[in-house]
Short mmCIF file of C-alpha atoms in Angstrom, two decimals:
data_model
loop_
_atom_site.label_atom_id
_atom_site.label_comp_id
_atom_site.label_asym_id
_atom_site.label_seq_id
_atom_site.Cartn_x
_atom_site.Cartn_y
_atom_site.Cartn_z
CA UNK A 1 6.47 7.77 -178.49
CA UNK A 2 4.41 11.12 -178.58
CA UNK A 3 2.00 12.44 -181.07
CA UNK A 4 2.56 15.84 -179.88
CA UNK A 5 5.44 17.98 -181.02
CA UNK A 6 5.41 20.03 -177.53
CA UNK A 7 5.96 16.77 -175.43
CA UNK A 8 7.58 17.93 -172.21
CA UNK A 9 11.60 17.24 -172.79
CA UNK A 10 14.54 16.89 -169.90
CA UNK A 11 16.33 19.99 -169.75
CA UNK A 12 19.10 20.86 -167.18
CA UNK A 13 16.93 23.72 -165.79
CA UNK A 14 14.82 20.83 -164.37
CA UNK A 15 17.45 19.59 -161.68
CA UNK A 16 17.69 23.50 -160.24
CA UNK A 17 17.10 23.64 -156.47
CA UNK A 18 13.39 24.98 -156.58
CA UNK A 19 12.88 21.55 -157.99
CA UNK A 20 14.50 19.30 -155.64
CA UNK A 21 11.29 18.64 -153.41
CA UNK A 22 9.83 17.31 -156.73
CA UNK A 23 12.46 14.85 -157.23
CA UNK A 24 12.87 13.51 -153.81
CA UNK A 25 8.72 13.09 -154.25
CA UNK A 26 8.80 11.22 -157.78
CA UNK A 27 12.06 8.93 -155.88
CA UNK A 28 9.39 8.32 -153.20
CA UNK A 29 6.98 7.19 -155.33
CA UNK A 30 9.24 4.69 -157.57
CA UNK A 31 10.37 3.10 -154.20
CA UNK A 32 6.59 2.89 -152.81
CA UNK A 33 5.58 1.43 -156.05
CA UNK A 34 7.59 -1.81 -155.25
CA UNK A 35 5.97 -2.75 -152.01
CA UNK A 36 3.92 -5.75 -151.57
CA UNK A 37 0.54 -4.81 -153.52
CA UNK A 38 -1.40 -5.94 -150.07
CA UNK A 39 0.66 -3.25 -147.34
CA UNK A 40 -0.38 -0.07 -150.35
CA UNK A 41 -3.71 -1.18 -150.25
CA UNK A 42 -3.50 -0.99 -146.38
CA UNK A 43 -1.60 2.33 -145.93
CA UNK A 44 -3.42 3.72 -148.72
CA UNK A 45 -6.83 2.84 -147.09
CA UNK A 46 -5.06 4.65 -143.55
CA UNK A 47 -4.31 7.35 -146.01
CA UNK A 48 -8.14 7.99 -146.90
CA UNK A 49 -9.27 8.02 -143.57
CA UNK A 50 -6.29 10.90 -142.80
CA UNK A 51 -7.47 12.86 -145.82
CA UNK A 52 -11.15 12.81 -144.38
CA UNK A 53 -10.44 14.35 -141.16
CA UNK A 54 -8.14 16.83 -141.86
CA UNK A 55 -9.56 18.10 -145.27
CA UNK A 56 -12.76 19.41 -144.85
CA UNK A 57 -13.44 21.23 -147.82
CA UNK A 58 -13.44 18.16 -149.66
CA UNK A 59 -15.09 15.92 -147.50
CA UNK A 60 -17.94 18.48 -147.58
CA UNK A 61 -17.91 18.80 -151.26
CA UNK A 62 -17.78 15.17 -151.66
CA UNK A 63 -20.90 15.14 -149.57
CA UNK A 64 -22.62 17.15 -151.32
CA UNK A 65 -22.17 15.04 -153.98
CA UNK A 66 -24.17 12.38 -152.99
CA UNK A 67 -26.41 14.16 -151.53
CA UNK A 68 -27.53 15.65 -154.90
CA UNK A 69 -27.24 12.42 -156.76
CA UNK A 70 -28.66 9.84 -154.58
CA UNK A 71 -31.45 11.60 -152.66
CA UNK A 72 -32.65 8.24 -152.12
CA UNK A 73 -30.30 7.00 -149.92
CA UNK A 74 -30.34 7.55 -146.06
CA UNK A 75 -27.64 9.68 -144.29
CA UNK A 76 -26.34 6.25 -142.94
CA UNK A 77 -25.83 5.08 -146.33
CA UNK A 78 -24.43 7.85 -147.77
CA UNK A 79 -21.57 8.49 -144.87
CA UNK A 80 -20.52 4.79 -145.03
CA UNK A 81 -20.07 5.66 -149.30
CA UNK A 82 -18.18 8.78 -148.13
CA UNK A 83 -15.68 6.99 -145.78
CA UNK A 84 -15.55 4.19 -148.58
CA UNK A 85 -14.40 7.09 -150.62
CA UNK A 86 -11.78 8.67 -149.00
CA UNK A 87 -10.24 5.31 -148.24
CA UNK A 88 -10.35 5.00 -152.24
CA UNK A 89 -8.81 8.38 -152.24
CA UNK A 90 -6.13 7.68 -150.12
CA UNK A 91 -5.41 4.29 -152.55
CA UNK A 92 -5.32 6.43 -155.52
CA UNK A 93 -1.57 7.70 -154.97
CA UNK A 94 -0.43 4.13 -154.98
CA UNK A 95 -2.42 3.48 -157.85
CA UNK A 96 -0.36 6.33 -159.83
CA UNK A 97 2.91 5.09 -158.15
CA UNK A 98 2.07 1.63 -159.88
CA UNK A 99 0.87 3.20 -163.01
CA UNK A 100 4.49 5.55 -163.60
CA UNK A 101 6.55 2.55 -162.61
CA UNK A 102 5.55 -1.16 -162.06
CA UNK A 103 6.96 -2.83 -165.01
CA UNK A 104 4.19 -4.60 -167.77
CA UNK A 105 4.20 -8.06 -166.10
CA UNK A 106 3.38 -6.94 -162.54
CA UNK A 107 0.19 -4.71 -164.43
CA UNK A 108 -1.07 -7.96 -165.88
CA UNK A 109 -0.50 -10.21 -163.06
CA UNK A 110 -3.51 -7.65 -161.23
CA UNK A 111 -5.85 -7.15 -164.17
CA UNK A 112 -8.64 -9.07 -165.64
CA UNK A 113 -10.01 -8.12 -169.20
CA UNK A 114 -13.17 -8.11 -170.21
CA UNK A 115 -14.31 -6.88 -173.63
CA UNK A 116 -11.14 -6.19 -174.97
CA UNK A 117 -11.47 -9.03 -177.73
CA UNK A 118 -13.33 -6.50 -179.21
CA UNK A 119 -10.53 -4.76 -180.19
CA UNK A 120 -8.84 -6.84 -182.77
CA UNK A 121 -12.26 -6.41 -184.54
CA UNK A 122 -11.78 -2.65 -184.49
CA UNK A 123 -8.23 -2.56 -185.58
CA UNK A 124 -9.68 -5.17 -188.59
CA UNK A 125 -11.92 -3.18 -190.21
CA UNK A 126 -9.77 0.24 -189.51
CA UNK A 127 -12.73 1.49 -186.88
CA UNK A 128 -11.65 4.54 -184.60
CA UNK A 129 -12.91 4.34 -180.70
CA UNK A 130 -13.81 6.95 -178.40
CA UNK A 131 -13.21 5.21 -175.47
CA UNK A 132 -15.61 7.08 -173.09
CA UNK A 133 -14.23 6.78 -169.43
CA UNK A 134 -15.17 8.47 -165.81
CA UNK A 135 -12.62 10.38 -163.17
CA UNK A 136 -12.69 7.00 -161.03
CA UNK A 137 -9.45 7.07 -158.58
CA UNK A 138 -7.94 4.37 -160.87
CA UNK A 139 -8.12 5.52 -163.57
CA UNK A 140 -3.97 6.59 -164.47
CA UNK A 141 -3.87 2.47 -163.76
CA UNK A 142 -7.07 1.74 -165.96
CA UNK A 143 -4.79 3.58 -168.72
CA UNK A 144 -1.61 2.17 -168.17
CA UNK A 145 -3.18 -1.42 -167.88
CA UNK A 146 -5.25 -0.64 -170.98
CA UNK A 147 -1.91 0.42 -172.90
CA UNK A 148 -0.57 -2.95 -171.62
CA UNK A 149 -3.13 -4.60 -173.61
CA UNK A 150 -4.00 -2.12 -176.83
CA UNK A 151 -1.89 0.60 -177.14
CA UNK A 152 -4.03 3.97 -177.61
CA UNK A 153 -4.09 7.72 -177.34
CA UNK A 154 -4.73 9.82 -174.03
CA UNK A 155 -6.07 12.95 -173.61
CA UNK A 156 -3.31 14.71 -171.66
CA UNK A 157 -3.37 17.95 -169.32
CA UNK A 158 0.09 19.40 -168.65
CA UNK A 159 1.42 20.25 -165.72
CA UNK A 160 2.90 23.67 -164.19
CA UNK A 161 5.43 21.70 -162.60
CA UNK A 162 7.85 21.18 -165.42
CA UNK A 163 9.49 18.23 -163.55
CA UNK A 164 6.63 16.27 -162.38
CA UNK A 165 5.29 17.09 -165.81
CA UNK A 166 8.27 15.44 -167.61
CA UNK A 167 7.82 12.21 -164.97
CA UNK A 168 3.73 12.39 -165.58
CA UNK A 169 3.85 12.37 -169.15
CA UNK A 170 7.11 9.70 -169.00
CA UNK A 171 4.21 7.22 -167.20
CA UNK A 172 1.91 7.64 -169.17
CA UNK A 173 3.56 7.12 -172.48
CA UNK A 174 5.10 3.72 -171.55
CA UNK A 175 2.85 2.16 -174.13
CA UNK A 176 0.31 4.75 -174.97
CA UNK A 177 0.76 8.20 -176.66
CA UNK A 178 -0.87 11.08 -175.66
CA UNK A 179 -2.54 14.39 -176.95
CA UNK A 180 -2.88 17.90 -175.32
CA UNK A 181 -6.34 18.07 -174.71
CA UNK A 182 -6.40 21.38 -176.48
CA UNK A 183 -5.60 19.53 -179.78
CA UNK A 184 -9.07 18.17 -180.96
CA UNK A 185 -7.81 18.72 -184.81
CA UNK A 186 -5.44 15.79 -183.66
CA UNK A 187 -8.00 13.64 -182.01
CA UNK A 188 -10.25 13.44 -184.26
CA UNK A 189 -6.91 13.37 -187.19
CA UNK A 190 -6.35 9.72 -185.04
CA UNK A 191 -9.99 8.49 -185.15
CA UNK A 192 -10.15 8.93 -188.17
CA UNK A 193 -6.91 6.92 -188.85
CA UNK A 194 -8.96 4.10 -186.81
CA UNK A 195 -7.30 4.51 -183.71
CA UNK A 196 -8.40 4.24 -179.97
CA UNK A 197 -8.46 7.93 -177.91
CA UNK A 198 -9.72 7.85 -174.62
CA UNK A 199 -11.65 11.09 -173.63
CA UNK A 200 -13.45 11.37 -169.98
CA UNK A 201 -16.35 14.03 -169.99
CA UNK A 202 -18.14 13.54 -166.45
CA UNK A 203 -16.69 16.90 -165.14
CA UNK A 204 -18.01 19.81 -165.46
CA UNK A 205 -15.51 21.73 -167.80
CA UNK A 206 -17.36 25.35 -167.79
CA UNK A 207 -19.45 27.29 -170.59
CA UNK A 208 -17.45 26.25 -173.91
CA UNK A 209 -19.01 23.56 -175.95
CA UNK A 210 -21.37 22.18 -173.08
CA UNK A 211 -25.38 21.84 -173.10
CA UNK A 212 -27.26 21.10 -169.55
CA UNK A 213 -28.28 17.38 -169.34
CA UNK A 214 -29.54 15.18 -166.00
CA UNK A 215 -26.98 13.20 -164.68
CA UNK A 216 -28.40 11.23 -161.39
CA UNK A 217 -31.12 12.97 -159.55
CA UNK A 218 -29.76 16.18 -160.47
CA UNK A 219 -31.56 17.18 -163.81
CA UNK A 220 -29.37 20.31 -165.55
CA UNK A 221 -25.58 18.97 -165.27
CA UNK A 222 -23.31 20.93 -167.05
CA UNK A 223 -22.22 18.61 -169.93
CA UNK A 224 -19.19 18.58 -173.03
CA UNK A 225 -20.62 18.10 -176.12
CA UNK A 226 -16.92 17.47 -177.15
CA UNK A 227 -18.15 13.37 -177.25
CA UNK A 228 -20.16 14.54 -179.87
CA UNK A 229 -18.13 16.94 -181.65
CA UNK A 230 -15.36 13.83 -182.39
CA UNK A 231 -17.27 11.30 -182.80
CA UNK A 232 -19.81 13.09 -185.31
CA UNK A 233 -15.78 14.74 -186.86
CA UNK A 234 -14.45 11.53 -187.16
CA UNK A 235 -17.25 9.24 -187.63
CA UNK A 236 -15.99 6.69 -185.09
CA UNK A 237 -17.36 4.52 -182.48
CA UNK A 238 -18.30 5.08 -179.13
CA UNK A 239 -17.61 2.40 -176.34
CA UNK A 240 -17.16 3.15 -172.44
CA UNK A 241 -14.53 1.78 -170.52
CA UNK A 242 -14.54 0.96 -166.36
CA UNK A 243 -11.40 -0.04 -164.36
CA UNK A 244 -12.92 -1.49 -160.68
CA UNK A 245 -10.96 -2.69 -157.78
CA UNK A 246 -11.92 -5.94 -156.77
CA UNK A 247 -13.24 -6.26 -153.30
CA UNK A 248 -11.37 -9.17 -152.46
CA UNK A 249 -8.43 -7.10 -152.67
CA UNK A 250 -6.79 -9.60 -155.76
CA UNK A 251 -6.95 -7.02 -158.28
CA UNK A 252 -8.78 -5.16 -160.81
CA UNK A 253 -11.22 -5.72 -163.48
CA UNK A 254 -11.23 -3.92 -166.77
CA UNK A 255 -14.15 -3.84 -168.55
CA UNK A 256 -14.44 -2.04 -172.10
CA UNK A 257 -18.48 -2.67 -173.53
CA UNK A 258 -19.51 -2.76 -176.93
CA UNK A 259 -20.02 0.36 -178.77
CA UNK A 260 -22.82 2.29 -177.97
CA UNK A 261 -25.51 1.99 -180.28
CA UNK A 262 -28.16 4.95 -181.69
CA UNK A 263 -25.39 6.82 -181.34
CA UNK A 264 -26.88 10.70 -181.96
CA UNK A 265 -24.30 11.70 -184.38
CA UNK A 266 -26.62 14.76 -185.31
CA UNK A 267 -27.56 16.21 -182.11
CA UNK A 268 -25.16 17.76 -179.89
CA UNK A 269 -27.64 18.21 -176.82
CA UNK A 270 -28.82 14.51 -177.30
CA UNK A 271 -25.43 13.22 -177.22
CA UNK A 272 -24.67 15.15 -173.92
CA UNK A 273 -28.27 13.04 -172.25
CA UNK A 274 -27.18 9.99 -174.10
CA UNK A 275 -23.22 10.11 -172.87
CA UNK A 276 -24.53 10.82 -169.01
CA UNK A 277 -26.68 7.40 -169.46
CA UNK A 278 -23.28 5.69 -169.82
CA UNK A 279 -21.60 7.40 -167.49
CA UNK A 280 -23.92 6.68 -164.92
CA UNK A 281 -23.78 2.88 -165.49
CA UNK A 282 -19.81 3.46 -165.20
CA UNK A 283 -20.23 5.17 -161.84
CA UNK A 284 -22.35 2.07 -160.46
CA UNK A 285 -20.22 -0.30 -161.02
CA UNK A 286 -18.16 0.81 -158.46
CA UNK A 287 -19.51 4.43 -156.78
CA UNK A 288 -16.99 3.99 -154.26
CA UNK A 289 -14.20 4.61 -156.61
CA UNK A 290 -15.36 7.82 -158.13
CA UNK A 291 -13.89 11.27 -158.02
CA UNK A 292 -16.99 12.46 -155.86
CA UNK A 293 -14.63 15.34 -154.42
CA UNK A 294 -14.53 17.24 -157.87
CA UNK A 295 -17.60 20.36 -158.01
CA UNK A 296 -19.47 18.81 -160.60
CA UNK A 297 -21.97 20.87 -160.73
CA UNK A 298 -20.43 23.95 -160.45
CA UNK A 299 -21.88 25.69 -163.04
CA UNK A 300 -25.71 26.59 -163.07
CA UNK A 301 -28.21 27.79 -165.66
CA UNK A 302 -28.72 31.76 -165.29
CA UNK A 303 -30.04 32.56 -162.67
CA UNK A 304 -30.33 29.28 -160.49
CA UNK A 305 -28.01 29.21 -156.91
CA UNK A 306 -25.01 27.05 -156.26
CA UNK A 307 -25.65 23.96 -154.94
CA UNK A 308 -22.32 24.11 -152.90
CA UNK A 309 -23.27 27.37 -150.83
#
């Protein structure tokens, strides 16, 4: 199923002792995946709250987080997001265990689509589709589910652990393919082709192809330009796509929106302001579910402080 010739293979070095630990975690995680959908959203909420207290690096980066993008808020308001958060964070490993192993059926019984009739429109007229998504919690199920319904290409980051490598990349090509995120030449080779590739640039990814746009209240973000560089290579469309979990505790909704239009094909620094408008409205729809523990704005323009010291 992969469009990548160096697709991680089982090899008999895998089952070596050093490994073991690895295999008795990925066994865990297929027999967690089959409790009752209501007792992992419990323990995983329990499992949040753990992470919180005990990891303090993150809890403080997360903070910080929010602090810089909603200045707005009151400290009240922002602590009952962070807790939120973490409870969200603890959820996310049973989110992955579902995503590796709960068979297609059990995906659909939890998901609600919205937007996707858009895609048999797409696939019509031979239109590629950067699918533009955010580092929510969810988001290995937002894939999955989205492969359940139209089959598309990932953007895929190996792992130094060969054999949780081999089990990640197993999960995620159930129904979608994936391609080493070093291989644009092959994204863009698939847009072109009219194909959907799903590419999430709200981190901060360093120096290399970036310009400084706001995102929130904070106004130089590090940005990718690589949403520009394949969609202005390829030509395609560019739609964003949210997964949010439903506060009644049913399920999820996806949600994939109609392609952005005005589009700056041209402009590589307008793309960056014009991609962080989008990502913003992805982040609303559910801020509780976003990766708020990642250093987003690590990087700084010369000369200007951290904002995590």
């Amino acid at each position: 199923m992969s469009s990548n010739s160096e697709a991680p293979t089982f090899q008999w070095s895998l089952l070596h002792p050093k490994y073991w630990h690895t295999w008795i975690g990925v066994g865990m995680m297929f027999l967690i995946s089959w409790m009752p959908y209501r007792l992992q959203r419990f323990i995983g909420r329990k499992l949040g709250l753990l992470i919180m207290k005990f990891f303090k690096s993150r809890k403080k980066i997360a903070s910080r987080n929010l602090e810089l993008c909603f200045p707005e808020m009151t400290g009240g308001e922002r602590e009952a997001l962070l807790k939120e958060n973490f409870q969200n964070m603890g959820l996310a490993f049973f989110e992955t265990c579902m995503a590796w192993f709960w068979p297609a059926w059990r995906i659909k019984k939890h998901m609600k689509y919205e937007g996707f009739e858009q895609i048999e429109g797409f696939k019509a007229n031979k239109e590629g589709v950067l699918v533009v998504a955010v580092h929510s919690f969810n988001l290995e199920l937002g894939a999955r589910a989205f492969g359940v319904h139209s089959p598309g290409y990932g953007v895929y980051r190996p792992n130094t652990n060969p054999v949780y490598d081999w089990f990640q990349y197993r999960g995620r090509t159930r129904e979608n393919k994936c391609i080493d995120r070093r291989d644009v030449k092959q994204m863009i080779k698939r847009l072109r082709q009219g194909e959907l590739v799903w590419y999430a640039p709200d981190h901060d990814y360093g120096r290399h192809r970036y310009a400084w746009a706001p995102l929130f209240a904070v106004e130089k973000a590090c940005t990718t330009t690589g949403t520009h560089l394949l969609a202005s290579a390829s030509k395609c469309k560019v739609a964003t796509f949210t997964i949010t979990r439903d506060r009644e505790g049913t399920g999820y909704t996806m949600r994939l929106d109609p392609p952005m239009e005005a589009f700056p094909y041209d402009d590589a620094e307008a793309s960056a302001v014009y991609t962080n408008k989008f990502v913003e409205r992805s982040i609303m729809r559910a801020p509780e579910q976003y990766m708020w523990l990642h250093r987003r704005f690590k990087s700084r323009p010369e000369g200007e402080p951290s904002l995590y010291d």
